[in-house]
mmCIF file of C-alpha atoms and ligand atoms in Angstrom:
data_model
loop_
_atom_site.group_PDB
_atom_site.id
_atom_site.type_symbol
_atom_site.label_atom_id
_atom_site.label_comp_id
_atom_site.label_asym_id
_atom_site.label_seq_id
_atom_site.Cartn_x
_atom_site.Cartn_y
_atom_site.Cartn_z
ATOM 1 C CA MET A 76 -0.031 0.000 0.013
ATOM 2 C CA VAL A 77 1.157 3.511 -0.956
ATOM 3 C CA HIS A 78 0.415 6.313 1.453
ATOM 4 C CA ARG A 79 -0.433 9.625 0.427
ATOM 5 C CA PRO A 80 0.775 12.524 0.303
ATOM 6 C CA PHE A 81 3.706 11.098 -1.288
ATOM 7 C CA ILE A 82 6.773 13.008 -1.732
ATOM 8 C CA MET A 83 9.002 12.032 -4.582
ATOM 9 C CA LEU A 84 12.716 13.132 -5.360
ATOM 10 C CA GLY A 85 13.515 13.416 -8.740
ATOM 11 C CA ILE A 86 16.786 13.579 -10.300
ATOM 12 C CA GLU A 87 17.815 14.365 -13.765
ATOM 13 C CA SER A 88 21.708 14.334 -15.027
ATOM 14 C CA SER A 89 21.546 12.607 -18.613
ATOM 15 C CA CYS A 90 23.071 15.426 -20.697
ATOM 16 C CA ASP A 91 24.101 19.050 -19.681
ATOM 17 C CA GLU A 92 21.730 19.849 -16.681
ATOM 18 C CA THR A 93 22.198 18.680 -13.045
ATOM 19 C CA ALA A 94 18.645 18.860 -11.856
ATOM 20 C CA ALA A 95 16.765 17.890 -8.300
ATOM 21 C CA ALA A 96 13.116 18.394 -7.710
ATOM 22 C CA ILE A 97 10.724 17.433 -5.239
ATOM 23 C CA VAL A 98 7.076 16.863 -6.558
ATOM 24 C CA VAL A 99 3.971 15.464 -4.391
ATOM 25 C CA ASP A 100 1.623 13.072 -5.950
ATOM 26 C CA ASP A 101 -1.151 15.792 -6.163
ATOM 27 C CA LYS A 102 0.926 17.526 -8.775
ATOM 28 C CA THR A 103 2.534 20.205 -6.408
ATOM 29 C CA ILE A 104 6.186 20.949 -7.284
ATOM 30 C CA LEU A 105 7.643 21.943 -4.085
ATOM 31 C CA ALA A 106 11.347 22.565 -5.516
ATOM 32 C CA ASN A 107 12.520 22.435 -9.200
ATOM 33 C CA GLU A 108 16.379 23.144 -9.078
ATOM 34 C CA ILE A 109 18.670 23.085 -12.122
ATOM 35 C CA ALA A 110 22.397 23.619 -12.374
ATOM 36 C CA SER A 111 23.131 24.003 -16.015
ATOM 37 C CA GLN A 112 26.508 23.214 -17.604
ATOM 38 C CA ILE A 113 25.977 25.730 -20.737
ATOM 39 C CA GLN A 114 28.704 28.111 -19.735
ATOM 40 C CA THR A 115 31.043 24.960 -19.315
ATOM 41 C CA HIS A 116 30.283 23.430 -22.639
ATOM 42 C CA ALA A 117 30.034 26.913 -24.660
ATOM 43 C CA LYS A 118 33.743 27.088 -24.973
ATOM 44 C CA HIS A 119 33.843 23.754 -26.944
ATOM 45 C CA GLY A 120 30.707 24.429 -28.848
ATOM 46 C CA GLY A 121 28.712 21.611 -27.676
ATOM 47 C CA VAL A 122 28.526 19.072 -24.950
ATOM 48 C CA VAL A 123 31.516 17.149 -23.979
ATOM 49 C CA PRO A 124 30.299 13.727 -22.323
ATOM 50 C CA GLU A 125 33.641 13.481 -20.004
ATOM 51 C CA VAL A 126 33.260 16.932 -18.861
ATOM 52 C CA ALA A 127 29.708 16.713 -18.180
ATOM 53 C CA ALA A 128 29.935 13.526 -16.301
ATOM 54 C CA ARG A 129 32.514 15.331 -14.013
ATOM 55 C CA SER A 130 30.128 18.455 -13.618
ATOM 56 C CA HIS A 131 27.200 16.483 -12.570
ATOM 57 C CA LEU A 132 29.444 14.746 -9.990
ATOM 58 C CA GLU A 133 30.852 18.034 -8.814
ATOM 59 C CA VAL A 134 27.262 19.642 -8.119
ATOM 60 C CA ILE A 135 24.904 16.609 -7.693
ATOM 61 C CA ASP A 136 24.813 16.741 -3.808
ATOM 62 C CA GLN A 137 24.592 20.619 -3.637
ATOM 63 C CA VAL A 138 21.779 20.684 -6.184
ATOM 64 C CA ILE A 139 19.750 18.071 -3.963
ATOM 65 C CA THR A 140 20.466 20.024 -0.820
ATOM 66 C CA ASP A 141 18.942 23.206 -2.593
ATOM 67 C CA ALA A 142 15.989 21.207 -3.525
ATOM 68 C CA LEU A 143 15.488 20.129 0.111
ATOM 69 C CA ALA A 144 16.235 23.763 1.336
ATOM 70 C CA LYS A 145 13.523 25.068 -1.274
ATOM 71 C CA ALA A 146 10.796 22.587 -0.301
ATOM 72 C CA LYS A 147 11.750 23.218 3.378
ATOM 73 C CA LEU A 148 11.941 19.664 3.745
ATOM 74 C CA LYS A 149 14.720 17.212 5.221
ATOM 75 C CA MET A 150 15.890 14.034 3.432
ATOM 76 C CA GLY A 151 13.801 11.887 6.207
ATOM 77 C CA ASP A 152 10.701 13.303 4.788
ATOM 78 C CA ILE A 153 11.364 11.902 0.957
ATOM 79 C CA ASP A 154 8.854 9.021 0.379
ATOM 80 C CA GLY A 155 10.699 7.875 -3.004
ATOM 81 C CA VAL A 156 13.581 8.774 -5.272
ATOM 82 C CA ALA A 157 13.651 8.660 -8.875
ATOM 83 C CA ALA A 158 16.249 9.071 -11.267
ATOM 84 C CA THR A 159 16.929 9.251 -15.122
ATOM 85 C CA ALA A 160 18.207 5.950 -16.145
ATOM 86 C CA GLY A 161 18.508 6.348 -19.724
ATOM 87 C CA PRO A 162 18.768 7.243 -22.886
ATOM 88 C CA GLY A 163 21.529 9.671 -22.461
ATOM 89 C CA LEU A 164 25.315 10.347 -21.860
ATOM 90 C CA ILE A 165 25.925 7.236 -19.691
ATOM 91 C CA GLY A 166 28.412 8.979 -17.504
ATOM 92 C CA GLY A 167 25.971 11.614 -16.330
ATOM 93 C CA VAL A 168 23.235 8.724 -16.211
ATOM 94 C CA ALA A 169 25.765 6.785 -13.951
ATOM 95 C CA VAL A 170 26.267 9.774 -11.501
ATOM 96 C CA GLY A 171 22.374 10.373 -11.231
ATOM 97 C CA THR A 172 21.159 6.761 -10.877
ATOM 98 C CA VAL A 173 24.207 5.626 -8.289
ATOM 99 C CA THR A 174 23.170 8.952 -6.103
ATOM 100 C CA ALA A 175 19.444 7.764 -6.319
ATOM 101 C CA LYS A 176 20.160 4.294 -5.205
ATOM 102 C CA ALA A 177 22.229 5.371 -2.508
ATOM 103 C CA ILE A 178 19.519 7.351 -1.070
ATOM 104 C CA ALA A 179 17.024 4.685 -1.680
ATOM 105 C CA ALA A 180 19.418 1.914 0.032
ATOM 106 C CA ALA A 181 20.125 4.241 3.299
ATOM 107 C CA ARG A 182 16.578 5.355 3.672
ATOM 108 C CA GLU A 183 14.926 2.080 2.529
ATOM 109 C CA ILE A 184 12.534 3.949 0.383
ATOM 110 C CA PRO A 185 11.579 2.956 -3.121
ATOM 111 C CA TYR A 186 13.852 3.631 -6.295
ATOM 112 C CA TYR A 187 12.334 4.660 -9.665
ATOM 113 C CA ALA A 188 14.442 4.162 -12.868
ATOM 114 C CA VAL A 189 12.861 6.730 -15.183
ATOM 115 C CA ASN A 190 13.248 6.817 -18.952
ATOM 116 C CA HIS A 191 14.245 10.680 -19.706
ATOM 117 C CA LEU A 192 11.941 10.518 -23.008
ATOM 118 C CA GLU A 193 8.996 9.359 -20.474
ATOM 119 C CA GLY A 194 9.621 12.401 -18.488
ATOM 120 C CA HIS A 195 9.324 14.613 -21.322
ATOM 121 C CA ALA A 196 6.333 12.319 -22.771
ATOM 122 C CA LEU A 197 4.022 12.671 -19.421
ATOM 123 C CA SER A 198 5.461 16.132 -18.059
ATOM 124 C CA PRO A 199 2.425 17.994 -19.766
ATOM 125 C CA ARG A 200 0.122 16.103 -17.099
ATOM 126 C CA LEU A 201 1.832 17.746 -14.480
ATOM 127 C CA THR A 202 0.695 21.054 -15.048
ATOM 128 C CA GLY A 203 -2.439 20.359 -17.408
ATOM 129 C CA ASN A 204 -5.418 18.291 -17.041
ATOM 130 C CA LEU A 205 -4.737 16.172 -19.908
ATOM 131 C CA SER A 206 -6.040 12.746 -20.663
ATOM 132 C CA PHE A 207 -4.766 9.853 -22.795
ATOM 133 C CA PRO A 208 -4.174 9.206 -25.701
ATOM 134 C CA TYR A 209 -2.234 12.319 -27.172
ATOM 135 C CA LEU A 210 0.122 12.884 -29.919
ATOM 136 C CA LEU A 211 3.526 14.252 -28.783
ATOM 137 C CA LEU A 212 6.002 16.042 -30.826
ATOM 138 C CA LEU A 213 9.472 15.775 -28.644
ATOM 139 C CA VAL A 214 11.843 17.856 -30.123
ATOM 140 C CA SER A 215 15.106 18.566 -28.571
ATOM 141 C CA GLY A 216 18.997 18.845 -28.505
ATOM 142 C CA GLY A 217 19.045 14.902 -28.558
ATOM 143 C CA HIS A 218 15.787 13.669 -29.860
ATOM 144 C CA THR A 219 13.097 14.532 -32.616
ATOM 145 C CA GLN A 220 10.048 11.903 -32.317
ATOM 146 C CA LEU A 221 6.638 11.592 -33.073
ATOM 147 C CA LEU A 222 4.447 9.441 -30.420
ATOM 148 C CA ALA A 223 1.265 8.560 -29.830
ATOM 149 C CA VAL A 224 1.025 8.468 -25.733
ATOM 150 C CA LYS A 225 -1.387 5.932 -24.522
ATOM 151 C CA GLY A 226 -0.351 5.998 -21.028
ATOM 152 C CA PRO A 227 2.490 5.536 -18.658
ATOM 153 C CA GLY A 228 4.872 2.821 -20.174
ATOM 154 C CA ARG A 229 2.347 2.862 -23.211
ATOM 155 C CA TYR A 230 3.861 4.549 -26.586
ATOM 156 C CA GLN A 231 3.547 4.068 -30.046
ATOM 157 C CA ARG A 232 6.277 5.772 -32.175
ATOM 158 C CA TYR A 233 5.155 7.111 -35.459
ATOM 159 C CA GLY A 234 8.579 8.751 -36.452
ATOM 160 C CA THR A 235 12.122 9.672 -35.403
ATOM 161 C CA THR A 236 15.031 11.041 -36.895
ATOM 162 C CA MET A 237 17.167 9.154 -39.261
ATOM 163 C CA ASP A 238 20.167 11.109 -38.371
ATOM 164 C CA ASP A 239 20.510 14.588 -36.474
ATOM 165 C CA ALA A 240 18.054 16.030 -33.850
ATOM 166 C CA ALA A 241 16.332 19.267 -34.865
ATOM 167 C CA GLY A 242 17.978 21.042 -31.929
ATOM 168 C CA GLU A 243 21.484 19.469 -32.841
ATOM 169 C CA ALA A 244 20.688 21.032 -36.453
ATOM 170 C CA PHE A 245 20.245 24.514 -34.884
ATOM 171 C CA ASP A 246 23.425 23.911 -32.652
ATOM 172 C CA LYS A 247 25.421 23.095 -35.624
ATOM 173 C CA CYS A 248 24.501 25.490 -37.870
ATOM 174 C CA ALA A 249 24.754 28.496 -35.054
ATOM 175 C CA LYS A 250 28.160 26.807 -34.428
ATOM 176 C CA ALA A 251 29.148 27.378 -38.118
ATOM 177 C CA MET A 252 28.109 30.821 -38.258
ATOM 178 C CA GLY A 253 30.045 31.649 -34.762
ATOM 179 C CA LEU A 254 26.756 32.393 -32.908
ATOM 180 C CA GLY A 255 27.562 30.530 -29.893
ATOM 181 C CA PHE A 256 25.937 27.472 -27.918
ATOM 182 C CA PRO A 257 23.411 26.616 -27.523
ATOM 183 C CA GLY A 258 22.196 27.456 -31.061
ATOM 184 C CA GLY A 259 18.602 27.362 -31.186
ATOM 185 C CA PRO A 260 18.044 30.701 -29.045
ATOM 186 C CA ALA A 261 20.799 32.392 -30.809
ATOM 187 C CA ILE A 262 19.326 31.538 -34.445
ATOM 188 C CA GLU A 263 15.960 32.583 -33.264
ATOM 189 C CA ALA A 264 17.014 36.046 -32.272
ATOM 190 C CA ALA A 265 19.401 36.619 -35.293
ATOM 191 C CA ALA A 266 16.336 35.463 -37.648
ATOM 192 C CA LYS A 267 14.093 38.249 -36.317
ATOM 193 C CA THR A 268 15.625 40.806 -38.932
ATOM 194 C CA GLY A 269 16.281 38.377 -41.820
ATOM 195 C CA ASN A 270 14.185 37.052 -44.550
ATOM 196 C CA SER A 271 13.135 33.508 -44.352
ATOM 197 C CA LYS A 272 12.962 33.403 -48.128
ATOM 198 C CA ALA A 273 16.259 34.837 -48.937
ATOM 199 C CA ILE A 274 18.482 31.516 -48.832
ATOM 200 C CA ASP A 275 17.079 28.313 -50.627
ATOM 201 C CA LEU A 276 17.389 25.396 -48.217
ATOM 202 C CA PRO A 277 16.179 21.878 -48.726
ATOM 203 C CA ARG A 278 13.408 20.307 -46.603
ATOM 204 C CA PRO A 279 14.388 16.522 -46.445
ATOM 205 C CA LEU A 280 11.361 13.918 -46.812
ATOM 206 C CA ASN A 281 8.853 16.700 -46.802
ATOM 207 C CA GLY A 282 5.949 15.242 -49.045
ATOM 208 C CA THR A 283 6.806 11.733 -48.407
ATOM 209 C CA PRO A 284 4.847 9.318 -46.652
ATOM 210 C CA GLY A 285 5.564 8.395 -43.131
ATOM 211 C CA CYS A 286 6.730 10.474 -40.130
ATOM 212 C CA HIS A 287 10.362 10.250 -39.806
ATOM 213 C CA PHE A 288 12.787 13.123 -39.965
ATOM 214 C CA SER A 289 16.156 13.925 -41.574
ATOM 215 C CA PHE A 290 18.056 16.940 -40.847
ATOM 216 C CA SER A 291 21.804 16.086 -41.944
ATOM 217 C CA GLY A 292 20.961 17.226 -45.471
ATOM 218 C CA LEU A 293 19.694 20.329 -44.506
ATOM 219 C CA LYS A 294 22.889 21.144 -42.252
ATOM 220 C CA THR A 295 25.204 20.149 -45.138
ATOM 221 C CA ALA A 296 23.317 22.263 -47.517
ATOM 222 C CA PHE A 297 23.384 25.299 -45.032
ATOM 223 C CA SER A 298 27.153 24.753 -44.621
ATOM 224 C CA ASN A 299 27.525 25.099 -48.045
ATOM 225 C CA ARG A 300 25.569 28.039 -48.796
ATOM 226 C CA LEU A 301 27.452 29.638 -45.857
ATOM 227 C CA GLN A 302 30.825 28.998 -47.441
ATOM 228 C CA LYS A 303 29.579 30.309 -50.783
ATOM 229 C CA LEU A 304 28.700 33.428 -49.212
ATOM 230 C CA GLY A 305 32.060 33.940 -47.748
ATOM 231 C CA GLY A 306 31.901 32.232 -44.337
ATOM 232 C CA PRO A 307 30.342 33.856 -41.170
ATOM 233 C CA ASN A 308 32.118 37.238 -41.607
ATOM 234 C CA THR A 309 30.695 38.433 -44.832
ATOM 235 C CA ALA A 310 27.497 36.040 -45.405
ATOM 236 C CA PRO A 311 24.039 37.714 -44.138
ATOM 237 C CA VAL A 312 23.709 35.901 -40.961
ATOM 238 C CA ALA A 313 20.264 37.124 -40.251
ATOM 239 C CA ASP A 314 18.898 35.699 -43.540
ATOM 240 C CA LEU A 315 20.821 32.373 -43.004
ATOM 241 C CA ALA A 316 19.390 32.330 -39.527
ATOM 242 C CA ALA A 317 15.655 32.893 -40.775
ATOM 243 C CA SER A 318 16.026 30.857 -43.623
ATOM 244 C CA LEU A 319 17.103 27.700 -41.521
ATOM 245 C CA GLN A 320 14.337 28.356 -38.989
ATOM 246 C CA ALA A 321 11.823 28.104 -41.741
ATOM 247 C CA ALA A 322 13.177 25.177 -43.160
ATOM 248 C CA ILE A 323 13.379 23.117 -39.687
ATOM 249 C CA ALA A 324 9.855 24.512 -38.908
ATOM 250 C CA ASP A 325 8.629 23.363 -42.265
ATOM 251 C CA CYS A 326 10.023 19.715 -41.718
ATOM 252 C CA LEU A 327 8.506 19.568 -38.316
ATOM 253 C CA ALA A 328 5.322 20.889 -39.674
ATOM 254 C CA ASP A 329 5.074 18.407 -42.640
ATOM 255 C CA ARG A 330 5.918 15.309 -40.503
ATOM 256 C CA THR A 331 3.483 16.368 -37.666
ATOM 257 C CA LYS A 332 0.809 16.532 -40.241
ATOM 258 C CA GLN A 333 1.278 13.040 -41.285
ATOM 259 C CA ALA A 334 1.259 11.991 -37.788
ATOM 260 C CA MET A 335 -2.004 14.066 -37.109
ATOM 261 C CA THR A 336 -3.797 12.185 -39.740
ATOM 262 C CA ARG A 337 -2.501 8.647 -38.643
ATOM 263 C CA PHE A 338 -3.247 9.551 -34.802
ATOM 264 C CA ARG A 339 -6.997 10.575 -35.757
ATOM 265 C CA ASP A 340 -7.207 7.297 -37.762
ATOM 266 C CA GLU A 341 -5.994 5.119 -34.861
ATOM 267 C CA PHE A 342 -7.665 6.967 -31.903
ATOM 268 C CA PRO A 343 -10.857 8.401 -33.327
ATOM 269 C CA PRO A 344 -12.083 10.882 -30.781
ATOM 270 C CA ALA A 345 -15.371 10.505 -28.843
ATOM 271 C CA ASP A 346 -17.984 13.327 -29.836
ATOM 272 C CA ARG A 347 -17.249 16.807 -29.847
ATOM 273 C CA GLN A 348 -13.617 16.101 -28.432
ATOM 274 C CA GLN A 349 -10.502 17.421 -29.999
ATOM 275 C CA PRO A 350 -7.617 15.354 -30.226
ATOM 276 C CA LEU A 351 -4.414 16.832 -28.863
ATOM 277 C CA LEU A 352 -1.089 17.654 -29.971
ATOM 278 C CA VAL A 353 1.456 17.951 -27.231
ATOM 279 C CA ILE A 354 4.997 19.615 -28.058
ATOM 280 C CA ALA A 355 7.724 19.242 -25.640
ATOM 281 C CA GLY A 356 11.639 19.699 -25.556
ATOM 282 C CA GLY A 357 13.836 22.488 -25.920
ATOM 283 C CA VAL A 358 13.046 23.444 -29.335
ATOM 284 C CA ALA A 359 9.402 23.773 -28.532
ATOM 285 C CA ALA A 360 10.670 27.269 -26.861
ATOM 286 C CA ASN A 361 10.901 28.471 -30.422
ATOM 287 C CA GLN A 362 7.975 31.145 -31.237
ATOM 288 C CA TYR A 363 8.219 30.836 -35.197
ATOM 289 C CA ILE A 364 7.935 26.979 -34.775
ATOM 290 C CA PHE A 365 5.186 26.882 -32.195
ATOM 291 C CA ASP A 366 3.015 29.107 -34.531
ATOM 292 C CA GLN A 367 3.667 27.121 -37.668
ATOM 293 C CA LEU A 368 2.668 23.959 -35.622
ATOM 294 C CA LEU A 369 -0.389 25.945 -34.067
ATOM 295 C CA ASN A 370 -1.531 26.934 -37.566
ATOM 296 C CA ASN A 371 -1.345 23.173 -38.827
ATOM 297 C CA ALA A 372 -3.046 21.899 -35.606
ATOM 298 C CA ASN A 373 -5.726 24.087 -35.965
ATOM 299 C CA ALA A 374 -6.411 23.195 -39.366
ATOM 300 C CA ALA A 375 -6.371 19.629 -38.615
ATOM 301 C CA GLY A 376 -8.932 20.184 -35.668
ATOM 302 C CA PHE A 377 -6.204 19.431 -33.009
ATOM 303 C CA GLN A 378 -5.736 21.278 -29.763
ATOM 304 C CA ILE A 379 -2.377 22.059 -28.939
ATOM 305 C CA SER A 380 -0.472 22.030 -25.592
ATOM 306 C CA VAL A 381 3.030 23.249 -24.783
ATOM 307 C CA PRO A 382 4.304 22.492 -20.944
ATOM 308 C CA PRO A 383 5.599 25.812 -19.396
ATOM 309 C CA ALA A 384 9.313 26.371 -20.518
ATOM 310 C CA ILE A 385 10.685 25.140 -17.574
ATOM 311 C CA LEU A 386 9.218 21.815 -17.932
ATOM 312 C CA CYS A 387 10.044 21.618 -21.545
ATOM 313 C CA THR A 388 13.804 21.927 -21.556
ATOM 314 C CA ASP A 389 15.508 19.106 -19.395
ATOM 315 C CA ASN A 390 14.284 19.033 -15.414
ATOM 316 C CA ALA A 391 14.071 16.950 -12.510
ATOM 317 C CA ALA A 392 10.302 17.857 -11.803
ATOM 318 C CA MET A 393 9.212 15.579 -14.984
ATOM 319 C CA ILE A 394 11.532 12.618 -13.643
ATOM 320 C CA ALA A 395 9.651 12.656 -10.297
ATOM 321 C CA TRP A 396 6.287 12.792 -11.923
ATOM 322 C CA ALA A 397 7.037 9.990 -14.417
ATOM 323 C CA ALA A 398 7.784 7.741 -11.381
ATOM 324 C CA LEU A 399 4.521 9.213 -9.559
ATOM 325 C CA GLU A 400 2.779 8.170 -12.789
ATOM 326 C CA ARG A 401 3.628 4.683 -11.910
ATOM 327 C CA LEU A 402 3.432 5.060 -8.033
ATOM 328 C CA GLY A 403 3.635 1.521 -6.115
ATOM 329 C CA ALA A 404 5.492 0.057 -8.940
ATOM 330 C CA PRO A 405 9.287 0.804 -8.053
ATOM 331 C CA ASP A 406 12.432 -0.748 -9.580
ATOM 332 C CA THR A 407 14.965 -2.770 -7.779
ATOM 333 C CA LEU A 408 18.447 -1.376 -7.268
ATOM 334 C CA ASP A 409 20.181 -3.590 -9.533
ATOM 335 C CA PHE A 410 18.665 -1.973 -12.598
ATOM 336 C CA VAL A 411 21.385 -1.078 -14.894
ATOM 337 C CA PRO A 412 21.179 2.109 -16.814
ATOM 338 C CA ARG A 413 20.564 2.204 -20.615
ATOM 339 C CA PRO A 414 22.305 4.540 -22.832
ATOM 340 C CA ARG A 415 19.836 3.607 -25.683
ATOM 341 C CA TRP A 416 16.241 3.124 -24.250
ATOM 342 C CA PRO A 417 13.212 3.621 -26.955
ATOM 343 C CA LEU A 418 9.918 4.191 -25.533
ATOM 344 C CA ASP A 419 8.178 1.819 -28.312
ATOM 345 C CA PRO A 420 10.787 -1.235 -28.355
ATOM 346 C CA ASN A 421 8.425 -2.419 -31.205
ATOM 347 C CA ALA A 422 8.687 0.620 -33.428
ATOM 348 C CA SER A 423 9.929 -0.269 -36.990
ATOM 349 C CA PRO A 424 13.368 1.569 -37.489
ATOM 350 C CA PRO A 425 13.378 4.367 -40.167
ATOM 351 C CA PRO A 426 14.961 3.486 -43.704
ATOM 352 C CA GLY A 427 18.934 4.342 -43.791
ATOM 353 C CA ARG A 428 21.515 4.240 -41.107
ATOM 354 C CA GLY A 429 22.227 5.544 -37.451
ATOM 355 C CA VAL A 430 18.690 4.913 -36.000
ATOM 356 C CA ARG A 431 18.402 7.403 -32.986
ATOM 357 C CA GLN A 432 16.723 5.968 -30.097
HETATM 358 O O1 KG4 B 760 15.316 20.055 -24.061
HETATM 359 P P1 KG4 B 760 16.475 20.420 -24.207
HETATM 360 O O2 KG4 B 760 17.011 21.535 -23.200
HETATM 361 O O3 KG4 B 760 17.829 19.448 -23.886
HETATM 362 C C1 KG4 B 760 17.882 18.400 -24.492
HETATM 363 O O4 KG4 B 760 18.445 18.057 -25.610
HETATM 364 O O5 KG4 B 760 17.453 17.181 -23.922
HETATM 365 O O6 KG4 B 760 16.780 21.141 -25.665
HETATM 366 C C2 KG4 B 760 18.067 21.820 -26.014
HETATM 367 C C3 KG4 B 760 17.915 22.103 -27.298
HETATM 368 C C4 KG4 B 760 19.131 22.532 -28.112
HETATM 369 O O7 KG4 B 760 19.882 21.953 -29.115
HETATM 370 C C5 KG4 B 760 18.877 24.076 -28.237
HETATM 371 O O8 KG4 B 760 19.567 24.644 -29.184
HETATM 372 C C6 KG4 B 760 17.319 24.068 -28.491
HETATM 373 O O9 KG4 B 760 16.919 23.061 -27.663
HETATM 374 N N1 KG4 B 760 16.591 25.368 -28.342
HETATM 375 C C7 KG4 B 760 16.143 25.883 -29.274
HETATM 376 C C8 KG4 B 760 15.269 27.267 -28.797
HETATM 377 N N2 KG4 B 760 15.936 27.057 -27.361
HETATM 378 C C9 KG4 B 760 16.593 25.968 -27.116
HETATM 379 N N3 KG4 B 760 15.769 25.541 -30.505
HETATM 380 C C10 KG4 B 760 15.373 26.708 -31.332
HETATM 381 N N4 KG4 B 760 14.996 27.880 -30.920
HETATM 382 C C11 KG4 B 760 14.856 28.076 -29.342
HETATM 383 N N5 KG4 B 760 14.473 29.064 -29.219
HETATM 384 ZN ZN1 ZN B 761 15.685 15.967 -22.754
#
């Protein structure tokens, strides 16, 4: 029997954010602390796994202490502990899971090994009254996926990227233009004064059947255009940024449109109910992309929902919440972290190489 209220400590360390959060089963977020390594990685123009793992180790105790202080709780008040156990950079995942397991063992409380993608997938339910099923576009620096979310642990993947993630394309193109890391916000800012039709860029896979994505050809085309225009010092950076943002938005919109059609066929809505499209992940913060997706969703008769920005990017509240969604079914302490951990193990891989999970 699980007693309530149940207070869950969540830990996230799968990429470049060390985060700890304390969430109650009634959806109260008592603390949501995030220590970002952006400054550390900015000098390298991207996340360096070894540097990230060391940084997680250095700050994780303090971040947990800060979360407890924020929540005005002691470790003895925590009823369960959840940590991201994959997918992600294994060094960071190891730091978070070992910490969580140590707390669980010392305090004799349940331990939950959470799939980072499930954290993103269920995060909109933490702040909104959303019911299953819904269509999810998860679009971040590490993932670009379309999934039907049927319930905790129940996912049907419609599409994933065959190569780079959308955020990765933003980051790499921004780096080529000398705009710094992370690239998405820098490109969105630069694009404000640019012409999105100025530079002709491809929209890989648009108009083809299915819901998979591909961004590496777009990235290569972008580098070629940049070079032809004389490199970052002479090229029209604002036009390049606006054109890239428009190309990525078109790709996301086209694939999401296909997914909405499929979702509506597979999950016909009950009378007068509108199906729901949820967008999560760092790229969801992009206003241009959101507007385009909103137009498409409206045209297709879908409602659209985006979790608040703090829950869209990597955070530990979503990890605590994913564990609370399956309260009473914890994992054992011998759970082995998984660098790759697809939400839908039965999904057919996209054609081509380098399948991303
Ligand atoms: O979800 P997130 O914080 O971390 C993971 O990758 O899991 O996403 C970070 C990604 C980066 O690639 C960043 O460039 C992108 O989200 N991003 C954006 C914007 N803000 C963050 N991309 C486009 N426009 C933005 N405003
Ligand atoms: Zn993430």
